[in-house]
Amino acid sequence: MMFRSGLRRSLMVIGLVLVLAGCLGNDKPTWNTKDISGMLPDLEFTLTRTDGQTVSADDYQGQVRLVFFGFTNCPDVCPATMARLTRAIRAMPEDLQGQVTPLFVSVDPQRDDLDHLEQYVSFFYDRTVGLTGDESSLRRMVKRYRTTFGYDEPDERGSYNVSHSSAVYVFDQQGQARLLLRPEDSADQITADLTQLVRQNRPQGT
Amino acid sequence: MNWKLLLPYDFSPITILAYLLAASGYLVALRLMPAEERPGPVRIFAYFLGLILCYAVMQTWFDYYSQYMFFVHRGQHLILHHLGPMLMMLSNPLPIFRFWHRQLAPVLGLWTLPIRWAYRIVQQPLIAAFLFAGLVYFWLWPTVHFDAMLSRDLYWIMNWSMFLDGLLFWWLIFDPRSPHDTPSLGYGRRILLLVLVAVPQMVLGAWIVFSRGMVYDVYDVCGRAWPMSPADDQLIGGILTWIPPAMMSVVGILILIGRAMRDDRPRPMPKVAVEGAAS
């Protein structure tokens, strides 16, 4: 629902937040990373997996999903982020690690073919799922999560830089957006938050 | 030319409806109002230029770049909060307001009362100045700014609040009614308000420009429209927050001084002196 009554509405929201923060301050779980509950829509996509299958968000229902938009030629942000995620997941209690699935979405489909992508993602953490698609379906997905990507002009060797989100979007087992992991969040903080999230939303019977 | 760029990036039916209403309301009033009240072509042009500029930054591809580049976002707010509303209010839409007031006031009756109250409160000079500069600070507060760029609802609230506040503020400043005959704000106070809102905006802009670190990391987090150095993006955005709004205030002050000079009237003689002169 989108209200556009502007200022009055935003003042109301602020007032409400302050009141709620005052009343419920102690009950709310605290997170080390950015809490984005209610700010972004539920997880939804249709992309191609590295084994050639078309997959959607439902295929990973019940898992805490960590979505990262990157590209395999990325010199710094992507390897650093993937390495940090790997460290963070491996530090979780062992029985919970299996409930977390990182999804690496390549936004450079022109250079990242499926084999290449598979090699790249399995280098970091073997449960990482490599996904990509044509540019229009990627654009639809990034728009939904209010991010984007862009390409530089290629140099004489045909290599070019890609601008993309440096954050990891965390969706819970029901597919709701919950956390945003930013580059400054440490592996320890991520481990703590992921563990709390998995425990909090554990499906019935597990 | 790529015509797709003229289409909205994030289609908002309510926004399009509001702009259609603002444009058609003006045109209908123009056709139906008595000829002697009708604004001239320059005024009509100024109104529509302001309106189209604001529409363009909200519902064309410009909006895409505003979401993913800090400096374009600052340009968007420069138009939504300053240039667009300033042009629209400088065009003196008073005859249009009067026309619609004549049409609607009898129909709406008492329903307009709460709106009038709210209007009176937000148009108190100090409140208006506080809102005008305060909204800039509020939406540029790094944590608020992060959320506003991430949440679609907040993003729309941000842009609409800037536009509506811009309209209110510049109407207060450029109200064409002379303070000599009506309760509209005196020229001196109007000028004072323009200075009052310019100073905090200049401080904020300068702070952004001279910040060493990344103040607004949301553009890193959410990806930029093209790979541009974050420091450059922040620098240009800071300059756009710093200099053009201050220049707008200066232009506003010059216009007001011009008006005050034209509207200069001899000070009414104190009664005693008049009587003394007569005797």
Tab-separated table of C-alpha atoms in Angstrom, chain A residues 1-11 13-14 34 36 38-40 139 142-143 145-152 161-167 169 180 182-184, chain B residues 9-15 64 67-68 118 122 131 135 138-139 143 146-157 160-161 164 217 220-227:
chain	number	residue	atom	x	y	z
A	1	MET	CA	0.000	0.000	0.000
A	2	MET	CA	1.430	3.327	-0.941
A	3	PHE	CA	0.343	6.515	0.776
A	4	ARG	CA	1.442	9.750	-0.718
A	5	SER	CA	0.092	12.284	1.701
A	6	GLY	CA	3.662	13.357	2.194
A	7	LEU	CA	4.842	15.158	5.228
A	8	ARG	CA	2.004	14.427	7.587
A	9	ARG	CA	2.297	10.746	6.889
A	10	SER	CA	6.045	10.707	7.366
A	11	LEU	CA	5.706	12.603	10.646
A	13	VAL	CA	5.424	7.225	10.838
A	14	ILE	CA	8.260	8.798	12.809
A	34	LYS	CA	20.864	-3.809	9.113
A	36	ILE	CA	15.227	-4.377	6.623
A	38	GLY	CA	9.070	-4.692	5.743
A	39	MET	CA	11.225	-2.483	3.561
A	40	LEU	CA	11.652	-4.760	0.576
A	139	ARG	CA	16.896	-5.941	-14.494
A	142	VAL	CA	17.312	-5.878	-9.242
A	143	LYS	CA	14.561	-3.285	-9.639
A	145	TYR	CA	15.158	-5.060	-4.637
A	146	ARG	CA	15.836	-1.400	-5.384
A	147	THR	CA	19.327	-1.954	-6.676
A	148	THR	CA	20.865	-1.810	-10.116
A	149	PHE	CA	23.939	-2.632	-12.142
A	150	GLY	CA	25.712	-0.872	-14.980
A	151	TYR	CA	28.569	-1.501	-17.405
A	152	ASP	CA	31.596	0.632	-18.211
A	161	ASN	CA	33.960	-2.831	-15.075
A	162	VAL	CA	30.479	-3.516	-13.701
A	163	SER	CA	28.782	-1.464	-11.010
A	164	HIS	CA	26.629	-3.548	-8.724
A	165	SER	CA	25.286	-3.757	-5.183
A	166	SER	CA	27.913	-4.465	-2.553
A	167	ALA	CA	25.360	-5.773	-0.043
A	169	TYR	CA	20.160	-9.417	0.896
A	180	LEU	CA	21.082	-6.412	4.721
A	182	ARG	CA	26.974	-4.418	4.277
A	183	PRO	CA	30.682	-4.528	3.486
A	184	GLU	CA	31.556	-3.147	6.931
B	9	TYR	CA	11.087	4.036	-14.386
B	10	ASP	CA	8.851	3.390	-11.400
B	11	PHE	CA	5.302	3.877	-12.659
B	12	SER	CA	3.120	5.611	-10.059
B	13	PRO	CA	-0.540	6.062	-11.039
B	14	ILE	CA	-1.236	8.453	-8.155
B	15	THR	CA	1.650	10.682	-9.204
B	64	TYR	CA	16.174	5.864	-12.370
B	67	GLN	CA	17.732	6.418	-7.358
B	68	TYR	CA	21.191	5.138	-8.159
B	118	ALA	CA	-3.206	22.978	8.816
B	122	VAL	CA	2.568	25.306	8.249
B	131	LEU	CA	10.098	22.752	7.561
B	135	LEU	CA	13.116	18.450	5.435
B	138	PHE	CA	15.763	15.042	7.640
B	139	TRP	CA	15.968	13.208	4.322
B	143	THR	CA	20.339	6.575	8.328
B	146	PHE	CA	19.575	4.918	3.571
B	147	ASP	CA	16.066	3.723	4.392
B	148	ALA	CA	14.438	6.195	2.005
B	149	MET	CA	16.536	4.912	-0.891
B	150	LEU	CA	15.896	1.275	0.046
B	151	SER	CA	12.160	1.345	0.737
B	152	ARG	CA	9.965	2.183	-2.221
B	153	ASP	CA	7.194	3.679	-0.062
B	154	LEU	CA	9.586	5.911	1.842
B	155	TYR	CA	11.175	7.014	-1.420
B	156	TRP	CA	7.824	8.231	-2.734
B	157	ILE	CA	6.972	9.921	0.562
B	160	TRP	CA	6.286	14.125	-2.533
B	161	SER	CA	7.055	15.787	0.780
B	164	LEU	CA	4.612	19.844	-1.577
B	217	ASP	CA	26.914	4.475	1.541
B	220	ASP	CA	27.507	1.721	-2.830
B	221	VAL	CA	25.184	-0.792	-1.265
B	222	CYS	CA	22.484	-0.472	-3.912
B	223	GLY	CA	24.764	-0.216	-6.889
B	224	ARG	CA	25.388	2.818	-9.023
B	225	ALA	CA	23.814	3.407	-12.414
B	226	TRP	CA	27.288	3.283	-13.908
B	227	PRO	CA	30.724	2.701	-12.360
